[in-house]
Coordinates of C-alpha atoms and ligand atoms in Angstrom, one line a residue:
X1 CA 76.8 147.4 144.8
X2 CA 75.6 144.3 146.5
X3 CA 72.3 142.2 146.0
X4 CA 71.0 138.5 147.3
X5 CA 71.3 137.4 150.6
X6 CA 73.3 138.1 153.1
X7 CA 72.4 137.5 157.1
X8 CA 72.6 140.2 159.6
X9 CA 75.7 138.1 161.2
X10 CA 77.3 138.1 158.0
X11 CA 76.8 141.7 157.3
X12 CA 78.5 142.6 161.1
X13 CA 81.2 140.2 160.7
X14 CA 81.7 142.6 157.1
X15 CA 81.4 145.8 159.1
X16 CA 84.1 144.5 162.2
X17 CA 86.8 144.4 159.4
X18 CA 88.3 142.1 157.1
X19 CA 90.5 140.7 160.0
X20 CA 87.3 139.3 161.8
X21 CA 86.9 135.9 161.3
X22 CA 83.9 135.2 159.4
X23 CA 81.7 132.0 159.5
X24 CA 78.9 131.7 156.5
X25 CA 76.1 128.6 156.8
X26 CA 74.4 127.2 154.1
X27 CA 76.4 128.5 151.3
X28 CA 75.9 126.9 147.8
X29 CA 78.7 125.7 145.6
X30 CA 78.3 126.0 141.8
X31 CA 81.2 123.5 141.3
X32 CA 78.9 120.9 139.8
X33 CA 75.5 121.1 138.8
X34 CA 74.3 119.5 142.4
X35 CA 74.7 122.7 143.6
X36 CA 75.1 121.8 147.2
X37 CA 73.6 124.5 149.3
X38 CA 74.7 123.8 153.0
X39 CA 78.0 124.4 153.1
X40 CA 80.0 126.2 156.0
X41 CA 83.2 128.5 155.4
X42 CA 85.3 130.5 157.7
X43 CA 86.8 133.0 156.0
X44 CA 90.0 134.8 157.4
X45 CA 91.0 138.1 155.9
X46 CA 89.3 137.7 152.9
X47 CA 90.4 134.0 152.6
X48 CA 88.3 131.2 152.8
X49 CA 90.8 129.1 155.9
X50 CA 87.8 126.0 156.2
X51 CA 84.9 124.4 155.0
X52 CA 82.4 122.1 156.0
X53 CA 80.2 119.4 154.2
X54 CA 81.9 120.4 150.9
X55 CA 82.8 117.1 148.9
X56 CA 87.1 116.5 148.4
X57 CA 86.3 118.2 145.1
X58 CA 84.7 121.3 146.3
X59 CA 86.6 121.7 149.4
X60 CA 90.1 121.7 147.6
X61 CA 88.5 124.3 145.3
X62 CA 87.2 126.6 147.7
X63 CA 90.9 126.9 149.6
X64 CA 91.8 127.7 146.5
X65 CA 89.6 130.1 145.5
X66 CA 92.0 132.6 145.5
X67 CA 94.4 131.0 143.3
X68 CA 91.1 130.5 140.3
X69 CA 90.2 134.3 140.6
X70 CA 91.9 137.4 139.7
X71 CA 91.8 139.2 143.3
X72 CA 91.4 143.2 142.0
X73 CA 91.8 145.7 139.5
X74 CA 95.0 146.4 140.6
X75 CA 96.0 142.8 139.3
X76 CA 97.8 142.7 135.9
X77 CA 95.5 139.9 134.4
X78 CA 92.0 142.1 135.8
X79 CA 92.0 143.7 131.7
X80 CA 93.9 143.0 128.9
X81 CA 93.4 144.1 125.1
X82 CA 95.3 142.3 122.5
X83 CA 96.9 140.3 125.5
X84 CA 98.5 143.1 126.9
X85 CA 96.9 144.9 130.5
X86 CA 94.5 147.9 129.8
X87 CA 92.5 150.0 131.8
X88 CA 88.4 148.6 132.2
X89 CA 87.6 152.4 129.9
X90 CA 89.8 151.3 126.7
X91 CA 88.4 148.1 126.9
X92 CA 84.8 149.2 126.9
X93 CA 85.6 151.9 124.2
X94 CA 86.9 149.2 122.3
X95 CA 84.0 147.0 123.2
X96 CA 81.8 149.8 122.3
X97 CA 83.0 149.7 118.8
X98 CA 83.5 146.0 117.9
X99 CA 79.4 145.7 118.6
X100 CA 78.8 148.7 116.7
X101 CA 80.7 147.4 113.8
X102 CA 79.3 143.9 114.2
X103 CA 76.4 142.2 111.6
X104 CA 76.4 138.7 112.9
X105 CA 77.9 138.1 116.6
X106 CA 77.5 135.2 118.8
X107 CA 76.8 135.0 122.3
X108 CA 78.7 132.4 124.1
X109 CA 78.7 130.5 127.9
X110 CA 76.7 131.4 130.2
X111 CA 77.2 128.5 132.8
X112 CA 79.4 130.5 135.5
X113 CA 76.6 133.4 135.0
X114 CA 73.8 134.2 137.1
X115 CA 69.9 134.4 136.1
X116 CA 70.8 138.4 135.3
X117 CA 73.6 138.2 133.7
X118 CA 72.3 135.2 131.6
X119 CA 69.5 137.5 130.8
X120 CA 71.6 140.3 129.5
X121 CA 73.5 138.2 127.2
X122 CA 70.2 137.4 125.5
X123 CA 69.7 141.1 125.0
X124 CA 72.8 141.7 123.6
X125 CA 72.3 138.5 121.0
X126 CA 69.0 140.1 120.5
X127 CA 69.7 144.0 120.7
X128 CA 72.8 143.1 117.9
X129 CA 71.2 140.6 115.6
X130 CA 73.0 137.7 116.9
X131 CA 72.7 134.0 118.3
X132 CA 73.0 133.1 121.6
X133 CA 74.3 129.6 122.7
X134 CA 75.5 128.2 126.4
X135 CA 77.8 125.2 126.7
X136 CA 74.7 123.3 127.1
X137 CA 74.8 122.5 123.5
X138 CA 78.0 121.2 123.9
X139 CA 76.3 118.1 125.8
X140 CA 72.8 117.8 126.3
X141 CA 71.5 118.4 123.2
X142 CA 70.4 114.7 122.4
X143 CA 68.4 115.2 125.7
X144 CA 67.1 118.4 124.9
X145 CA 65.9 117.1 121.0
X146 CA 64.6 113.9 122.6
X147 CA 62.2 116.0 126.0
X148 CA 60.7 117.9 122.8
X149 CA 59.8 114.9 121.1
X150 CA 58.8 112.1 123.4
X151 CA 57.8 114.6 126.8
X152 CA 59.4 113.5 130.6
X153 CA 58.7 112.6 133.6
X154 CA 60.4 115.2 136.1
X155 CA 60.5 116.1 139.9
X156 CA 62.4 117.9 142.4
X157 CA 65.9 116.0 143.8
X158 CA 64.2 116.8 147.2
X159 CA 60.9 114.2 146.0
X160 CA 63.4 112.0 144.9
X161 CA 65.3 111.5 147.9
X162 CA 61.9 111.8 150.2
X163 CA 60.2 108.9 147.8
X164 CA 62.6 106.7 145.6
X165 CA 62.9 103.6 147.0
X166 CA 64.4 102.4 143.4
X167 CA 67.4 104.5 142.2
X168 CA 69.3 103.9 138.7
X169 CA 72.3 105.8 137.0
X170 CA 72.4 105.0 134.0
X171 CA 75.5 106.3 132.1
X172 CA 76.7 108.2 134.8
X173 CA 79.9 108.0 137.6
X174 CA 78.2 110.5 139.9
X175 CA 80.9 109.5 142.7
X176 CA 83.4 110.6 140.4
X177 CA 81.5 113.6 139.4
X178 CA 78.6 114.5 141.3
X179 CA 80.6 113.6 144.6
X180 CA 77.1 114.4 147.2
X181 CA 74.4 113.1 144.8
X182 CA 73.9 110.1 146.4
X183 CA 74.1 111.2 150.1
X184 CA 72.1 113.7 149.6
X185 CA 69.8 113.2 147.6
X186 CA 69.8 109.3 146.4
X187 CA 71.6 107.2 149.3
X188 CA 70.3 109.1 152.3
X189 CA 67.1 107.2 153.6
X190 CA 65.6 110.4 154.5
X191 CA 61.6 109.6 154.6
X192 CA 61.7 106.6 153.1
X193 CA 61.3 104.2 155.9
X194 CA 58.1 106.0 156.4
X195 CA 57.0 106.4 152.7
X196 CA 58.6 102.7 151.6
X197 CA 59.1 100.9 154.3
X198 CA 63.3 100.9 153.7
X199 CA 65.6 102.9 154.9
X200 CA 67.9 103.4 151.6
X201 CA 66.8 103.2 148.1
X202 CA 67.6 99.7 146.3
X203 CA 70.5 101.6 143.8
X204 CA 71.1 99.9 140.5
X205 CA 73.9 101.5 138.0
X206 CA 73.8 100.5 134.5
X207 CA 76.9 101.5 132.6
X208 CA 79.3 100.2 130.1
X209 CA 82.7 99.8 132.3
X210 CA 82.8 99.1 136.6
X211 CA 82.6 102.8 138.1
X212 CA 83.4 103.5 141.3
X213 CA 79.3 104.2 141.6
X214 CA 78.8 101.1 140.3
X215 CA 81.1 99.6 143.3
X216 CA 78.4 100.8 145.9
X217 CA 75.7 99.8 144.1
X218 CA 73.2 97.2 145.0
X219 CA 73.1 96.0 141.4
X220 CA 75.1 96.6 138.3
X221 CA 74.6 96.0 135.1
X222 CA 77.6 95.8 132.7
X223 CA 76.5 96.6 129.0
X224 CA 78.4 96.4 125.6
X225 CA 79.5 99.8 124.9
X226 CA 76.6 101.3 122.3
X227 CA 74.2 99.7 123.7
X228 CA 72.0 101.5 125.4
X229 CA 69.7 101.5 122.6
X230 CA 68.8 97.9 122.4
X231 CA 69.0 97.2 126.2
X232 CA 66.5 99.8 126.7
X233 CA 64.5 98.6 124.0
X234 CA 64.5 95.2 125.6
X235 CA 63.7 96.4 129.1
X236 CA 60.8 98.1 127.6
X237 CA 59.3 95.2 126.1
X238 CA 59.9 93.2 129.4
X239 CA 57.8 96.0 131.0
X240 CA 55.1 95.6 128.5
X241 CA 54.9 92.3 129.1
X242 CA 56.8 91.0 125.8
X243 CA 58.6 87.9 126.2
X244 CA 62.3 88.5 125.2
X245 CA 63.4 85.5 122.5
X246 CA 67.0 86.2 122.7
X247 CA 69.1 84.4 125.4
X248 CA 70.7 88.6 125.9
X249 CA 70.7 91.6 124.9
X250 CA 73.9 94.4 124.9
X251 CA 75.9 91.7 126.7
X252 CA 73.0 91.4 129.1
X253 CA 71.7 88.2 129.6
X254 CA 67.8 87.6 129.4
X255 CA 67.4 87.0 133.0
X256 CA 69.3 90.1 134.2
X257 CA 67.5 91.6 132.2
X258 CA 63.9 90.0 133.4
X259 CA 65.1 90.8 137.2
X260 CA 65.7 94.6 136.4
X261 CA 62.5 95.0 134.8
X262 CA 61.1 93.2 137.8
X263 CA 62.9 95.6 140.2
X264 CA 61.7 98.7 138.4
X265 CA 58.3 97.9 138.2
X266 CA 58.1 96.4 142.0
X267 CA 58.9 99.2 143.5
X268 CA 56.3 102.3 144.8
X269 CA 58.8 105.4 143.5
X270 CA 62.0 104.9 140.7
X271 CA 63.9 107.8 140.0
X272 CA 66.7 107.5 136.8
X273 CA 69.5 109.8 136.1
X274 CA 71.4 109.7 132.8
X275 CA 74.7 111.4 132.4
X276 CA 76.8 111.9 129.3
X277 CA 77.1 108.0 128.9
X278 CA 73.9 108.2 127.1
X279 CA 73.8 111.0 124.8
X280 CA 77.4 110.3 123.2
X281 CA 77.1 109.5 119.4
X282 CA 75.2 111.0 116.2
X283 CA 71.8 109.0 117.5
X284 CA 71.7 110.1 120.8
X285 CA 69.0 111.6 121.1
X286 CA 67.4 108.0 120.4
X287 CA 68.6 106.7 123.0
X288 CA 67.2 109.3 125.6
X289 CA 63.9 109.0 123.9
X290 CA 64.2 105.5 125.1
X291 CA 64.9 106.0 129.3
X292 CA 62.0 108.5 128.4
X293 CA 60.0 106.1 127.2
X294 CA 60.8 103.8 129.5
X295 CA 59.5 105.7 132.4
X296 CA 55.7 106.1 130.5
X297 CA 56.3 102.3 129.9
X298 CA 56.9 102.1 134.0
X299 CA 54.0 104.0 134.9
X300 CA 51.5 101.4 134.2
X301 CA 52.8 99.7 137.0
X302 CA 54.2 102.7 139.2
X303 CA 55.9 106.4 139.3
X304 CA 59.3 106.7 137.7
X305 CA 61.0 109.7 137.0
X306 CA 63.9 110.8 134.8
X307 CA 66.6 113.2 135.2
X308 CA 70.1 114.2 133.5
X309 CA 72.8 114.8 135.6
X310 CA 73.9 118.3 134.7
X311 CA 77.8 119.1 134.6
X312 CA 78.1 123.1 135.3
X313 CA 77.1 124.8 138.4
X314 CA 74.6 126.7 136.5
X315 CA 74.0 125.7 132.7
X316 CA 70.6 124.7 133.9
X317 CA 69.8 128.3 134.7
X318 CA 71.3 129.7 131.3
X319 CA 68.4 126.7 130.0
X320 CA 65.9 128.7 132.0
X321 CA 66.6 132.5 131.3
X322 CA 67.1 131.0 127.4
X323 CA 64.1 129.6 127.4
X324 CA 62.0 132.7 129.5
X325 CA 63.1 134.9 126.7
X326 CA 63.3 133.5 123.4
X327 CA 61.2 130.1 123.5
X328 CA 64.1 127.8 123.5
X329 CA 67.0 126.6 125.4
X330 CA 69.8 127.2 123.8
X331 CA 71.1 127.4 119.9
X332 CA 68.7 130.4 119.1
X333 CA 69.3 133.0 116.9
X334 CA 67.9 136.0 116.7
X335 CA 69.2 137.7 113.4
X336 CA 65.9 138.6 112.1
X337 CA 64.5 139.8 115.1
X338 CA 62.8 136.8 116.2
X339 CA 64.0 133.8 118.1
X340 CA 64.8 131.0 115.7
X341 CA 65.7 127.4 117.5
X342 CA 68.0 124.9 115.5
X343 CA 70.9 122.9 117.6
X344 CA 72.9 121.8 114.8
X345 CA 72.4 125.2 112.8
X346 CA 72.7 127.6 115.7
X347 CA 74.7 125.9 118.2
X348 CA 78.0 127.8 119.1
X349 CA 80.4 125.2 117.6
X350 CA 78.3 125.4 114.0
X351 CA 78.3 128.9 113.5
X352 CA 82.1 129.3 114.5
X353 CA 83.2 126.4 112.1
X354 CA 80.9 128.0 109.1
X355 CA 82.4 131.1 110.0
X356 CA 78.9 132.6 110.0
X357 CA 79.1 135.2 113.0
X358 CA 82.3 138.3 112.7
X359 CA 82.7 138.8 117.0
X360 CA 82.0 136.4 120.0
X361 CA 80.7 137.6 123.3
X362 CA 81.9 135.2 126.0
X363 CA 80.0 135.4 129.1
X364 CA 81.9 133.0 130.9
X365 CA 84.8 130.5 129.3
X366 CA 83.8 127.2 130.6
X367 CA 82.6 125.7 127.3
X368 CA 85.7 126.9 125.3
X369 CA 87.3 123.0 126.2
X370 CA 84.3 121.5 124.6
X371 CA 84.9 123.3 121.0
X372 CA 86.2 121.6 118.0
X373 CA 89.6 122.8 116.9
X374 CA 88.2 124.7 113.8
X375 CA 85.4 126.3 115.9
X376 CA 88.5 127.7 118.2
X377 CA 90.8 128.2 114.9
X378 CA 87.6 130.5 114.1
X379 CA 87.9 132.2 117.3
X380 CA 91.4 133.2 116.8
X381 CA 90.4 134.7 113.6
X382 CA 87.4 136.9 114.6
X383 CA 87.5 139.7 117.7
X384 CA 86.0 138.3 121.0
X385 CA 85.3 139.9 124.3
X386 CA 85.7 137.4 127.2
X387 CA 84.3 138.1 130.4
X388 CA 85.8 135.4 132.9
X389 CA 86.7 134.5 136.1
X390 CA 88.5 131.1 136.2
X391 CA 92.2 131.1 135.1
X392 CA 91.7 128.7 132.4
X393 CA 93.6 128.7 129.6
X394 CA 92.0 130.3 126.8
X395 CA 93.1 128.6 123.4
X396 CA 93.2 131.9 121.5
X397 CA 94.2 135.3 122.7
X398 CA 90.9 137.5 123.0
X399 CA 90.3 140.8 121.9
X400 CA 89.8 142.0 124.6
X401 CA 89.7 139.9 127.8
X402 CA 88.1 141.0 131.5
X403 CA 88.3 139.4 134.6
X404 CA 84.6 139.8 136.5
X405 CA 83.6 138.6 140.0
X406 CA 82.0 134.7 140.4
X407 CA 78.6 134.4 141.8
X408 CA 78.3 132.8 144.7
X409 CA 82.2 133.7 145.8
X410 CA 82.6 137.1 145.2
X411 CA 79.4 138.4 144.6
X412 CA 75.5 137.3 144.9
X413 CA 73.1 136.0 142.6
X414 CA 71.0 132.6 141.6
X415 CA 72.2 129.5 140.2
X416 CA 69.6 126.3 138.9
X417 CA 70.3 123.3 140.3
X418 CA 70.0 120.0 138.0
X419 CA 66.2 119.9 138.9
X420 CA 65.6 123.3 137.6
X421 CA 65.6 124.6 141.5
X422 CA 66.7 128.1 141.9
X423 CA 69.3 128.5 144.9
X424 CA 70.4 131.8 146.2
X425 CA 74.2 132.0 146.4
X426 CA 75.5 134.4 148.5
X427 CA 79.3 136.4 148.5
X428 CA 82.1 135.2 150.6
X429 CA 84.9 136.9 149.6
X430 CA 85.2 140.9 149.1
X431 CA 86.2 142.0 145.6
X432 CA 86.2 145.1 143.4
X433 CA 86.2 143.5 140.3
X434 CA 82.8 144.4 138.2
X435 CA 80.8 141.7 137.3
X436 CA 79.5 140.5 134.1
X437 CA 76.2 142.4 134.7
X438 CA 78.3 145.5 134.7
X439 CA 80.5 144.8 131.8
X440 CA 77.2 143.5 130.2
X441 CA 75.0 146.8 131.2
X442 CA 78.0 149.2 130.2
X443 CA 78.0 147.7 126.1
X444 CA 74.2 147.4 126.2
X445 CA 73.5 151.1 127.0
X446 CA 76.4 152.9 125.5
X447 CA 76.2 150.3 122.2
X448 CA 74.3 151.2 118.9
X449 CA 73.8 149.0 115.8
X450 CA 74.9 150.4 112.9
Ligands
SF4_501 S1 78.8 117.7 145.0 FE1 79.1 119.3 143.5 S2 78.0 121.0 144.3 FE2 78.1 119.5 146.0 S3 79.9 120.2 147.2 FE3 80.6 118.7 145.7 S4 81.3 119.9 143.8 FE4 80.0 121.2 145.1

């Protein structure tokens, strides 16, 4: 079974025989939430031997590939119940049962999924009376809170790096972790001589310590650490035309702070990233309402936009199937048959350390790391079926535990890109492990409340 895209060329490489030497263009990488989509790999007998355009971090993850997935079925990690290897029938008997049995499960992950998949874990939240939560919660919530309350200012990366002649990253080491960001999208000078009349956006970091971004930028800002708040506050009163009485503000003098404002309003198209820098701390959210804020302030004088940088390949296409099918993002429940939306009530980490839900559904572990302790200890205490690919080690031992193909290596399917862009991604390697979609679609039809 095989869906998405494939090219002819890619298909007769397939058909010559896994010796061939195969050679796939504008491949997407899921490795960060950039999802660069024009990488090349030659893969030799099933193993990817070389890429191109990839970033260090992507290109030392593709070669080993191999190493972060479970190969086959044959493998002795493919299915384990209890920790100890099972056939894929036991488990899903087994599976079968725990949903049957179940009152109040939770749905869990979704980042390493693909649009189906995603969508199939809402059915099973919905179809079994549960809540469904991706490891969005774990860091964007503050964002999420503030976009409902205060509105943003969005646009594609591709307007951003055809327009911005301003750039700022505020809160955010995207060298570090975003590595092709700024070449692609921020530092590339694609348009702009036309549209600006410069050939690279003017790049301003703000942040609270001297990243390596902050290295190549034309201007940094140092701020105290917890200030965001009050610098933004101050930069939006600058905007407004408020004189600032203090000599600084968050370790900011007044005149920095007078030049930035007159940077960001000078310029004809200012695009902002935040990253986790800004939405650390119980009033968070407060402080993304400011940079949104901000950008209204801005757009009396000209067009600024506002973006988060998003960690997972795809946890901003979980946001997107969450929010087709229930409403809401993330954090919904849907125990009484409707989707009810409350982050701090229904976020995964919540309803594990208030022991409210008796089985967990993982599609995906990537947002295990970001648990508390007692929302794990919870997990080692109630049965959970984990569907993963990366050989990351689980803090508890599942229930039963299944290794399934990853989208856009072993299999086809659609990840969102930070800006909310669909992007195809395509399979490299063979495999016949099932994918979540499978494993999903097998509990779904064979399961029945009681
Ligand atoms: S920047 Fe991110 S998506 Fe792009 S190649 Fe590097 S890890 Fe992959």
């Amino acid at each position: 079974m095989r869906s998405g895209i494939e090219d002819s060329n890619v298909l007769q490489a397939r058909q010559d025989g896994m010796n061939s030497q195969q050679v796939f263009t504008d491949v997407a990488c899921t490795l960060c939430g950039c999802v660069c989509d024009d990488l090349t790999l030659t893969v030799v007998n099933n193993r990817i031997e070389s890429t191109k355009h990839a970033c260090e971090k992507a290109a030392s993850w593709f070669q080993n590939v191999e190493t972060i997935v479970d190969r086959d079925r044959q493998s002795k990690d493919f299915c384990k119940v209890r920790g100890e290897t099972s056939s894929l029938e036991n488990a899903l008997e087994l599976g079968r049962t725990l949903l049957s049995e179940t009152h109040h499960p939770l749905v869990y992950g979704l980042s390493s999924s693909s649009t189906k998949g995603q969508g199939l874990a809402v059915k099973l939240a919905d179809q079994f009376g549960g809540v469904v939560d991706s490891s969005a919660s774990a860091g964007h919530t503050p964002s999420v809170v503030a976009f409902q309350r205060v509105g943003e200012s969005t646009s594609s990366l591709g307007e951003v790096k055809s327009r911005a002649d301003v750039v700022v990253y505020w809160g955010s080491n995207p060298v570090e972790s975003h590595p092709r960001h700024l070449e692609r999208y921020t530092r590339c000078g694609t348009d702009a001589a036309s549209r600006t009349g410069v050939s690279k956006s003017f790049l301003i970091v703000v942040d609270v310590v001297e990243t390596e971004t902050a290295r190549q930028a034309d201007l940094f800002v140092k701020i105290e650490p917890g200030s965001d708040f009050e610098v933004l506050w101050a930069l939006r009163g600058l905007i407004q035309g408020i004189e600032l009485q203090e000599e600084s503000c968050g370790g900011v003098s007044r005149d920095e702070l007078v030049a930035l404002a007159e940077k960001m309003t000078s310029c004809k198209y200012g695009a902002l990233f935040f990253g986790m820098g800004l939405t650390q701390g119980p009033l968070s959210h407060l402080n993304v309402e400011a940079v949104l804020q901000l950008a209204t302030d801005l757009h009396r004088h000209t067009r600024w936009v506002v973006r988060r940088m998003r960690r997972f390949g795809d946890v901003a296409g979980a946001d997107n199937v969450l929010s087709w099918q229930t409403g809401y993002p993330f954090g919904v429940s849907l125990s009484r048959g409707f989707p009810r939306y409350q982050p701090g009530e229904f976020s995964a980490q919540h309803v594990l350390e208030n022991r409210e839900v008796d089985l967990c559904v993982m599609v995906g572990a990537e947002g295990v790391q970001y648990l508390s302790q007692e929302a794990v200890d919870s997990l080692s205490e109630i049965p959970t079926i984990v569907l993963k690919h990366q050989q990351t080690e689980l803090p508890f031992t599942p229930t039963i535990e299944i290794a399934v193909q990853m989208y856009g290596v072993q299999s086809a399917g659609t990840a969102y890109r930070m800006d909310d862009t669909p992007i195809p991604l395509r399979s490299i390697l063979q495999s016949d492990l099932p994918t979540d979609v499978e494993i999903l679609d097998e509990l779904l039809a064979s399961s029945t409340r009681e």
